[in-house]
GROMACS .gro file of C-alpha atoms in nm:
model
  352
    1UNK     CA    1   6.362  11.489  12.757
    2UNK     CA    2   6.501  11.143  12.697
    3UNK     CA    3   6.186  11.052  12.506
    4UNK     CA    4   6.229  11.349  12.273
    5UNK     CA    5   6.596  11.263  12.212
    6UNK     CA    6   6.508  10.901  12.137
    7UNK     CA    7   6.236  11.014  11.896
    8UNK     CA    8   6.481  11.240  11.711
    9UNK     CA    9   6.727  10.951  11.695
   10UNK     CA   10   6.464  10.721  11.543
   11UNK     CA   11   6.363  10.988  11.291
   12UNK     CA   12   6.725  11.030  11.184
   13UNK     CA   13   6.764  10.655  11.143
   14UNK     CA   14   6.446  10.640  10.936
   15UNK     CA   15   6.568  10.922  10.711
   16UNK     CA   16   6.903  10.752  10.659
   17UNK     CA   17   6.736  10.416  10.588
   18UNK     CA   18   6.507  10.571  10.328
   19UNK     CA   19   6.801  10.741  10.160
   20UNK     CA   20   7.000  10.416  10.150
   21UNK     CA   21   6.705  10.228  10.001
   22UNK     CA   22   6.673  10.497   9.735
   23UNK     CA   23   7.042  10.466   9.655
   24UNK     CA   24   7.017  10.088   9.625
   25UNK     CA   25   6.719  10.111   9.392
   26UNK     CA   26   6.905  10.354   9.168
   27UNK     CA   27   7.214  10.131   9.163
   28UNK     CA   28   7.005   9.827   9.069
   29UNK     CA   29   6.843  10.027   8.791
   30UNK     CA   30   7.182  10.132   8.655
   31UNK     CA   31   7.315   9.777   8.671
   32UNK     CA   32   7.013   9.652   8.479
   33UNK     CA   33   7.078   9.912   8.211
   34UNK     CA   34   7.446   9.814   8.185
   35UNK     CA   35   7.359   9.445   8.166
   36UNK     CA   36   7.104   9.511   7.893
   37UNK     CA   37   7.358   9.701   7.682
   38UNK     CA   38   7.624   9.432   7.722
   39UNK     CA   39   7.371   9.161   7.638
   40UNK     CA   40   7.269   9.340   7.320
   41UNK     CA   41   7.633   9.389   7.223
   42UNK     CA   42   7.706   9.019   7.272
   43UNK     CA   43   7.409   8.922   7.055
   44UNK     CA   44   7.530   9.161   6.786
   45UNK     CA   45   7.874   9.001   6.783
   46UNK     CA   46   7.724   8.654   6.756
   47UNK     CA   47   7.508   8.757   6.462
   48UNK     CA   48   7.807   8.905   6.280
   49UNK     CA   49   8.005   8.585   6.329
   50UNK     CA   50   7.929   8.435   5.988
   51UNK     CA   51   8.010   8.087   5.863
   52UNK     CA   52   8.275   8.238   5.636
   53UNK     CA   53   8.464   8.362   5.940
   54UNK     CA   54   8.437   8.018   6.096
   55UNK     CA   55   8.594   7.856   5.788
   56UNK     CA   56   8.876   8.112   5.791
   57UNK     CA   57   8.953   8.050   6.158
   58UNK     CA   58   8.952   7.674   6.101
   59UNK     CA   59   9.199   7.714   5.812
   60UNK     CA   60   9.432   7.928   6.023
   61UNK     CA   61   9.412   7.671   6.299
   62UNK     CA   62   9.514   7.391   6.063
   63UNK     CA   63   9.810   7.596   5.937
   64UNK     CA   64   9.933   7.661   6.290
   65UNK     CA   65   9.884   7.298   6.382
   66UNK     CA   66  10.086   7.170   6.086
   67UNK     CA   67  10.364   7.426   6.121
   68UNK     CA   68  10.684   7.296   6.281
   69UNK     CA   69  10.996   7.485   6.386
   70UNK     CA   70  11.318   7.312   6.290
   71UNK     CA   71  11.537   7.577   6.453
   72UNK     CA   72  11.515   7.451   6.811
   73UNK     CA   73  11.788   7.688   6.931
   74UNK     CA   74  11.567   7.992   6.869
   75UNK     CA   75  11.250   7.829   7.001
   76UNK     CA   76  11.125   7.964   7.333
   77UNK     CA   77  10.970   7.699   7.554
   78UNK     CA   78  10.828   7.706   7.902
   79UNK     CA   79  10.739   7.394   8.090
   80UNK     CA   80  10.518   7.578   8.336
   81UNK     CA   81  10.362   7.920   8.284
   82UNK     CA   82  10.210   7.926   8.631
   83UNK     CA   83  10.390   8.041   8.944
   84UNK     CA   84  10.244   7.922   9.271
   85UNK     CA   85  10.302   8.079   9.612
   86UNK     CA   86  10.188   7.962   9.950
   87UNK     CA   87  10.082   8.246  10.184
   88UNK     CA   88  10.290   8.281  10.498
   89UNK     CA   89   9.997   8.418  10.694
   90UNK     CA   90   9.692   8.641  10.689
   91UNK     CA   91   9.622   9.008  10.766
   92UNK     CA   92   9.352   9.100  11.017
   93UNK     CA   93   9.201   9.446  10.969
   94UNK     CA   94   8.885   9.637  11.058
   95UNK     CA   95   8.772   9.639  10.694
   96UNK     CA   96   8.553   9.336  10.631
   97UNK     CA   97   8.461   9.460  10.282
   98UNK     CA   98   8.649   9.642  10.005
   99UNK     CA   99   8.421   9.943  10.041
  100UNK     CA  100   8.602  10.242  10.199
  101UNK     CA  101   8.936  10.061  10.234
  102UNK     CA  102   9.205  10.335  10.210
  103UNK     CA  103   9.387  10.340   9.876
  104UNK     CA  104   9.726  10.379  10.043
  105UNK     CA  105   9.852  10.268  10.383
  106UNK     CA  106   9.970  10.618  10.472
  107UNK     CA  107   9.611  10.742  10.449
  108UNK     CA  108   9.515  10.529  10.750
  109UNK     CA  109   9.814  10.583  10.977
  110UNK     CA  110   9.601  10.555  11.292
  111UNK     CA  111   9.433  10.227  11.197
  112UNK     CA  112   9.608   9.930  11.358
  113UNK     CA  113   9.611   9.585  11.202
  114UNK     CA  114   9.810   9.268  11.246
  115UNK     CA  115   9.970   8.985  11.053
  116UNK     CA  116   9.915   8.633  11.182
  117UNK     CA  117  10.182   8.396  11.058
  118UNK     CA  118  10.074   8.046  10.963
  119UNK     CA  119  10.221   7.755  11.163
  120UNK     CA  120  10.223   7.553  10.839
  121UNK     CA  121  10.520   7.749  10.703
  122UNK     CA  122  10.755   7.718  11.001
  123UNK     CA  123  10.745   7.487  11.298
  124UNK     CA  124  10.818   7.792  11.512
  125UNK     CA  125  10.690   8.092  11.313
  126UNK     CA  126  10.791   8.337  11.586
  127UNK     CA  127  11.156   8.250  11.517
  128UNK     CA  128  11.124   8.399  11.168
  129UNK     CA  129  11.045   8.739  11.324
  130UNK     CA  130  11.352   8.763  11.546
  131UNK     CA  131  11.532   9.091  11.477
  132UNK     CA  132  11.239   9.251  11.295
  133UNK     CA  133  11.154   9.451  11.609
  134UNK     CA  134  11.466   9.659  11.546
  135UNK     CA  135  11.303   9.821  11.242
  136UNK     CA  136  11.047  10.101  11.257
  137UNK     CA  137  10.878  10.023  10.924
  138UNK     CA  138  10.823   9.713  10.713
  139UNK     CA  139  10.712   9.624  10.363
  140UNK     CA  140  10.417   9.386  10.335
  141UNK     CA  141  10.368   9.194  10.012
  142UNK     CA  142  10.024   9.041   9.980
  143UNK     CA  143   9.766   8.898   9.742
  144UNK     CA  144   9.452   9.086   9.634
  145UNK     CA  145   9.229   8.785   9.695
  146UNK     CA  146   8.910   8.986   9.639
  147UNK     CA  147   9.021   9.097   9.292
  148UNK     CA  148   9.025   8.845   9.005
  149UNK     CA  149   9.306   8.859   8.751
  150UNK     CA  150   9.254   9.172   8.542
  151UNK     CA  151   9.346   9.133   8.176
  152UNK     CA  152   9.278   9.489   8.059
  153UNK     CA  153   9.588   9.692   7.979
  154UNK     CA  154   9.436  10.019   8.100
  155UNK     CA  155   9.263  10.119   8.422
  156UNK     CA  156   9.099  10.438   8.551
  157UNK     CA  157   9.263  10.569   8.871
  158UNK     CA  158   9.022  10.767   9.092
  159UNK     CA  159   9.241  11.078   9.078
  160UNK     CA  160   9.208  11.098   8.699
  161UNK     CA  161   8.829  11.121   8.713
  162UNK     CA  162   8.763  10.837   8.471
  163UNK     CA  163   9.060  10.884   8.236
  164UNK     CA  164   9.245  10.561   8.163
  165UNK     CA  165   9.618  10.497   8.177
  166UNK     CA  166   9.835  10.187   8.157
  167UNK     CA  167   9.788   9.953   8.451
  168UNK     CA  168  10.162   9.943   8.522
  169UNK     CA  169  10.169  10.321   8.573
  170UNK     CA  170   9.923  10.286   8.862
  171UNK     CA  171   9.890  10.106   9.194
  172UNK     CA  172   9.546   9.977   9.109
  173UNK     CA  173   9.456   9.634   9.256
  174UNK     CA  174   9.312   9.541   8.915
  175UNK     CA  175   9.624   9.377   8.770
  176UNK     CA  176   9.715   9.064   8.572
  177UNK     CA  177   9.906   8.948   8.881
  178UNK     CA  178   9.707   9.100   9.171
  179UNK     CA  179   9.991   9.152   9.419
  180UNK     CA  180   9.994   9.441   9.668
  181UNK     CA  181  10.284   9.620   9.835
  182UNK     CA  182  10.243   9.844  10.140
  183UNK     CA  183  10.487  10.032  10.359
  184UNK     CA  184  10.358  10.033  10.718
  185UNK     CA  185  10.481  10.137  11.061
  186UNK     CA  186  10.573   9.848  11.287
  187UNK     CA  187  10.413   9.875  11.630
  188UNK     CA  188  10.504   9.554  11.812
  189UNK     CA  189  10.555   9.181  11.773
  190UNK     CA  190  10.382   8.929  11.996
  191UNK     CA  191  10.474   8.565  11.938
  192UNK     CA  192  10.385   8.503  11.571
  193UNK     CA  193  10.174   8.819  11.533
  194UNK     CA  194  10.302   9.144  11.383
  195UNK     CA  195  10.105   9.458  11.475
  196UNK     CA  196  10.136   9.763  11.253
  197UNK     CA  197   9.980  10.101  11.173
  198UNK     CA  198   9.876  10.196  10.821
  199UNK     CA  199   9.605   9.979  10.669
  200UNK     CA  200   9.498   9.954  10.306
  201UNK     CA  201   9.401   9.585  10.303
  202UNK     CA  202   9.073   9.405  10.354
  203UNK     CA  203   9.038   9.159  10.641
  204UNK     CA  204   9.165   8.811  10.556
  205UNK     CA  205   9.421   8.925  10.297
  206UNK     CA  206   9.686   8.652  10.238
  207UNK     CA  207  10.044   8.763  10.310
  208UNK     CA  208  10.320   8.654  10.073
  209UNK     CA  209  10.622   8.814  10.238
  210UNK     CA  210  10.749   9.064  10.497
  211UNK     CA  211  11.061   9.272  10.442
  212UNK     CA  212  11.223   9.542  10.657
  213UNK     CA  213  11.224   9.898  10.529
  214UNK     CA  214  11.580  10.030  10.492
  215UNK     CA  215  11.605  10.395  10.380
  216UNK     CA  216  11.958  10.350  10.244
  217UNK     CA  217  11.822  10.096   9.996
  218UNK     CA  218  11.457  10.194   9.949
  219UNK     CA  219  11.497  10.568   9.888
  220UNK     CA  220  11.656  10.665   9.554
  221UNK     CA  221  12.000  10.804   9.648
  222UNK     CA  222  12.338  10.851   9.488
  223UNK     CA  223  12.646  10.742   9.677
  224UNK     CA  224  12.901  11.023   9.684
  225UNK     CA  225  13.268  10.975   9.773
  226UNK     CA  226  13.187  10.619   9.867
  227UNK     CA  227  13.484  10.389   9.916
  228UNK     CA  228  13.452  10.039  10.050
  229UNK     CA  229  13.736   9.889  10.248
  230UNK     CA  230  13.617   9.558  10.114
  231UNK     CA  231  13.500   9.572   9.752
  232UNK     CA  232  13.344   9.226   9.745
  233UNK     CA  233  12.969   9.187   9.713
  234UNK     CA  234  12.812   9.074  10.036
  235UNK     CA  235  12.621   8.747  10.043
  236UNK     CA  236  12.263   8.752  10.167
  237UNK     CA  237  12.250   8.827  10.535
  238UNK     CA  238  12.584   9.012  10.551
  239UNK     CA  239  12.469   9.358  10.442
  240UNK     CA  240  12.531   9.499  10.789
  241UNK     CA  241  12.902   9.419  10.779
  242UNK     CA  242  12.940   9.589  10.442
  243UNK     CA  243  12.762   9.904  10.561
  244UNK     CA  244  12.990   9.904  10.861
  245UNK     CA  245  13.292   9.920  10.631
  246UNK     CA  246  13.180  10.249  10.474
  247UNK     CA  247  13.412  10.534  10.581
  248UNK     CA  248  13.260  10.808  10.794
  249UNK     CA  249  13.343  11.063  10.522
  250UNK     CA  250  13.100  10.896  10.280
  251UNK     CA  251  12.760  11.050  10.234
  252UNK     CA  252  12.440  10.977  10.046
  253UNK     CA  253  12.290  11.243   9.821
  254UNK     CA  254  11.932  11.231   9.691
  255UNK     CA  255  11.893  11.175   9.320
  256UNK     CA  256  11.755  11.496   9.169
  257UNK     CA  257  11.592  11.344   8.861
  258UNK     CA  258  11.324  11.138   9.038
  259UNK     CA  259  10.990  11.229   8.880
  260UNK     CA  260  10.626  11.126   8.901
  261UNK     CA  261  10.318  11.234   8.702
  262UNK     CA  262  10.136  11.540   8.833
  263UNK     CA  263   9.807  11.352   8.873
  264UNK     CA  264   9.965  11.131   9.140
  265UNK     CA  265  10.011  11.436   9.362
  266UNK     CA  266   9.647  11.534   9.331
  267UNK     CA  267   9.481  11.424   9.652
  268UNK     CA  268   9.151  11.484   9.827
  269UNK     CA  269   9.168  11.637  10.171
  270UNK     CA  270   8.809  11.669  10.280
  271UNK     CA  271   8.694  11.834  10.599
  272UNK     CA  272   8.530  11.568  10.818
  273UNK     CA  273   8.252  11.681  11.049
  274UNK     CA  274   8.037  11.492  11.298
  275UNK     CA  275   7.674  11.578  11.357
  276UNK     CA  276   7.574  11.607  11.726
  277UNK     CA  277   7.411  11.265  11.725
  278UNK     CA  278   7.722  11.097  11.582
  279UNK     CA  279   7.952  11.284  11.822
  280UNK     CA  280   7.739  11.170  12.116
  281UNK     CA  281   7.744  10.816  11.986
  282UNK     CA  282   8.124  10.817  11.966
  283UNK     CA  283   8.148  10.919  12.329
  284UNK     CA  284   7.898  10.651  12.430
  285UNK     CA  285   8.094  10.382  12.245
  286UNK     CA  286   8.424  10.501  12.390
  287UNK     CA  287   8.599  10.521  12.053
  288UNK     CA  288   8.808  10.791  11.887
  289UNK     CA  289   8.731  10.985  11.572
  290UNK     CA  290   9.080  10.942  11.425
  291UNK     CA  291   9.016  10.618  11.233
  292UNK     CA  292   8.691  10.746  11.083
  293UNK     CA  293   8.855  11.076  10.987
  294UNK     CA  294   9.148  10.894  10.822
  295UNK     CA  295   8.912  10.692  10.603
  296UNK     CA  296   8.686  10.981  10.500
  297UNK     CA  297   8.925  11.272  10.452
  298UNK     CA  298   9.087  11.099  10.152
  299UNK     CA  299   8.742  11.040   9.992
  300UNK     CA  300   8.710  10.660   9.963
  301UNK     CA  301   8.438  10.680   9.696
  302UNK     CA  302   8.499  10.546   9.348
  303UNK     CA  303   8.476  10.775   9.046
  304UNK     CA  304   8.139  10.621   8.962
  305UNK     CA  305   7.990  10.690   9.305
  306UNK     CA  306   8.140  11.038   9.318
  307UNK     CA  307   7.995  11.142   8.982
  308UNK     CA  308   7.662  10.960   8.993
  309UNK     CA  309   7.570  10.976   9.361
  310UNK     CA  310   7.791  11.253   9.495
  311UNK     CA  311   7.536  11.411   9.729
  312UNK     CA  312   7.377  11.092   9.857
  313UNK     CA  313   7.458  10.906  10.177
  314UNK     CA  314   7.753  10.670  10.198
  315UNK     CA  315   7.782  10.376  10.438
  316UNK     CA  316   8.086  10.165  10.520
  317UNK     CA  317   8.201   9.918  10.784
  318UNK     CA  318   8.486   9.974  11.026
  319UNK     CA  319   8.531   9.669  11.246
  320UNK     CA  320   8.212   9.628  11.450
  321UNK     CA  321   8.095   9.976  11.350
  322UNK     CA  322   7.877  10.085  11.060
  323UNK     CA  323   7.933  10.449  10.966
  324UNK     CA  324   7.685  10.651  10.761
  325UNK     CA  325   7.788  10.987  10.619
  326UNK     CA  326   7.707  11.239  10.349
  327UNK     CA  327   7.948  11.417  10.114
  328UNK     CA  328   7.921  11.779  10.004
  329UNK     CA  329   8.158  11.808   9.708
  330UNK     CA  330   8.099  12.182   9.665
  331UNK     CA  331   8.218  12.253  10.018
  332UNK     CA  332   8.474  11.968  10.020
  333UNK     CA  333   8.310  11.840  10.338
  334UNK     CA  334   8.181  11.506  10.459
  335UNK     CA  335   7.946  11.486  10.757
  336UNK     CA  336   7.915  11.172  10.968
  337UNK     CA  337   7.544  11.120  11.034
  338UNK     CA  338   7.531  10.795  11.225
  339UNK     CA  339   7.758  10.539  11.390
  340UNK     CA  340   7.609  10.202  11.473
  341UNK     CA  341   7.766   9.921  11.671
  342UNK     CA  342   7.671   9.599  11.492
  343UNK     CA  343   7.752   9.384  11.795
  344UNK     CA  344   7.510   9.577  12.015
  345UNK     CA  345   7.245   9.558  11.744
  346UNK     CA  346   7.279   9.181  11.709
  347UNK     CA  347   7.266   9.141  12.089
  348UNK     CA  348   6.950   9.351  12.109
  349UNK     CA  349   6.782   9.152  11.832
  350UNK     CA  350   6.872   8.820  11.994
  351UNK     CA  351   6.694   8.923  12.313
  352UNK     CA  352   6.366   8.995  12.135
   0.00000   0.00000   0.00000
């Protein structure tokens, strides 16, 4: 019986491998086609760049070079256009690659990660975290180190199915200043490490700052019948004393005119299923399905993959695991076909 089960397992692996190879071949073919079109377009632009245009550009350059502004009061100058930040630490997550990383932290509420503060910022980095344990949620500001600076004014959010909108109306990581902001649930603090739930970052992401989440400040509200005993503005670090001076009769009312585009509310909520082989594998590995379900139910595929290869297999990494699944867009279902432990595979290969 065990021999039959092992044979079925090997057949399933072979089928998945063949499908993945087919997908890779198709992707390479598409990339070759895209490269060919861009190459032809570049050659066309070079051919159209006549000597007359060169002379015109040179003339304009000389005019700009010889032009001087006598009105120094209206001149705008900047000694340094670059702003440099030094990361305060790094984020450790189960996502070693960008593929399948949740688009929002709330979509992976069961996935735990941690921030490791750098000892180069503070002599005692754990001192900078004192008091943070009193908050349930925190803001993490970080750098999209896997995304180069994006200079295009429009991007195509996955929920719009390829339609482009202004980059500043989205949370896309493709930005001129690739900075990310995530609201996560604080789990615990151990020395200079901050553990949290809610992960939408790739492993090794540099952290720029950590701030506590305060509903009174971070949720749009209108202060009604609010009278301060002390009307002065509080210096940094004294906000608690000012809040303490608010009379008990004061209340905060939500602002009614907060609005967002309808496409933002459009979300995928796929049904995640596990084939018998994958379910057995999960039990053997002693892991839970929650993290895998969190990643897949929100459909991590890009618009390109969803439209071009919607029915083909999809593979992504989750820590030491490699998960292979297949989407059925008509039934709004994704089925997990295989779960492989990369550590066990490497150990087995090393013994050969």
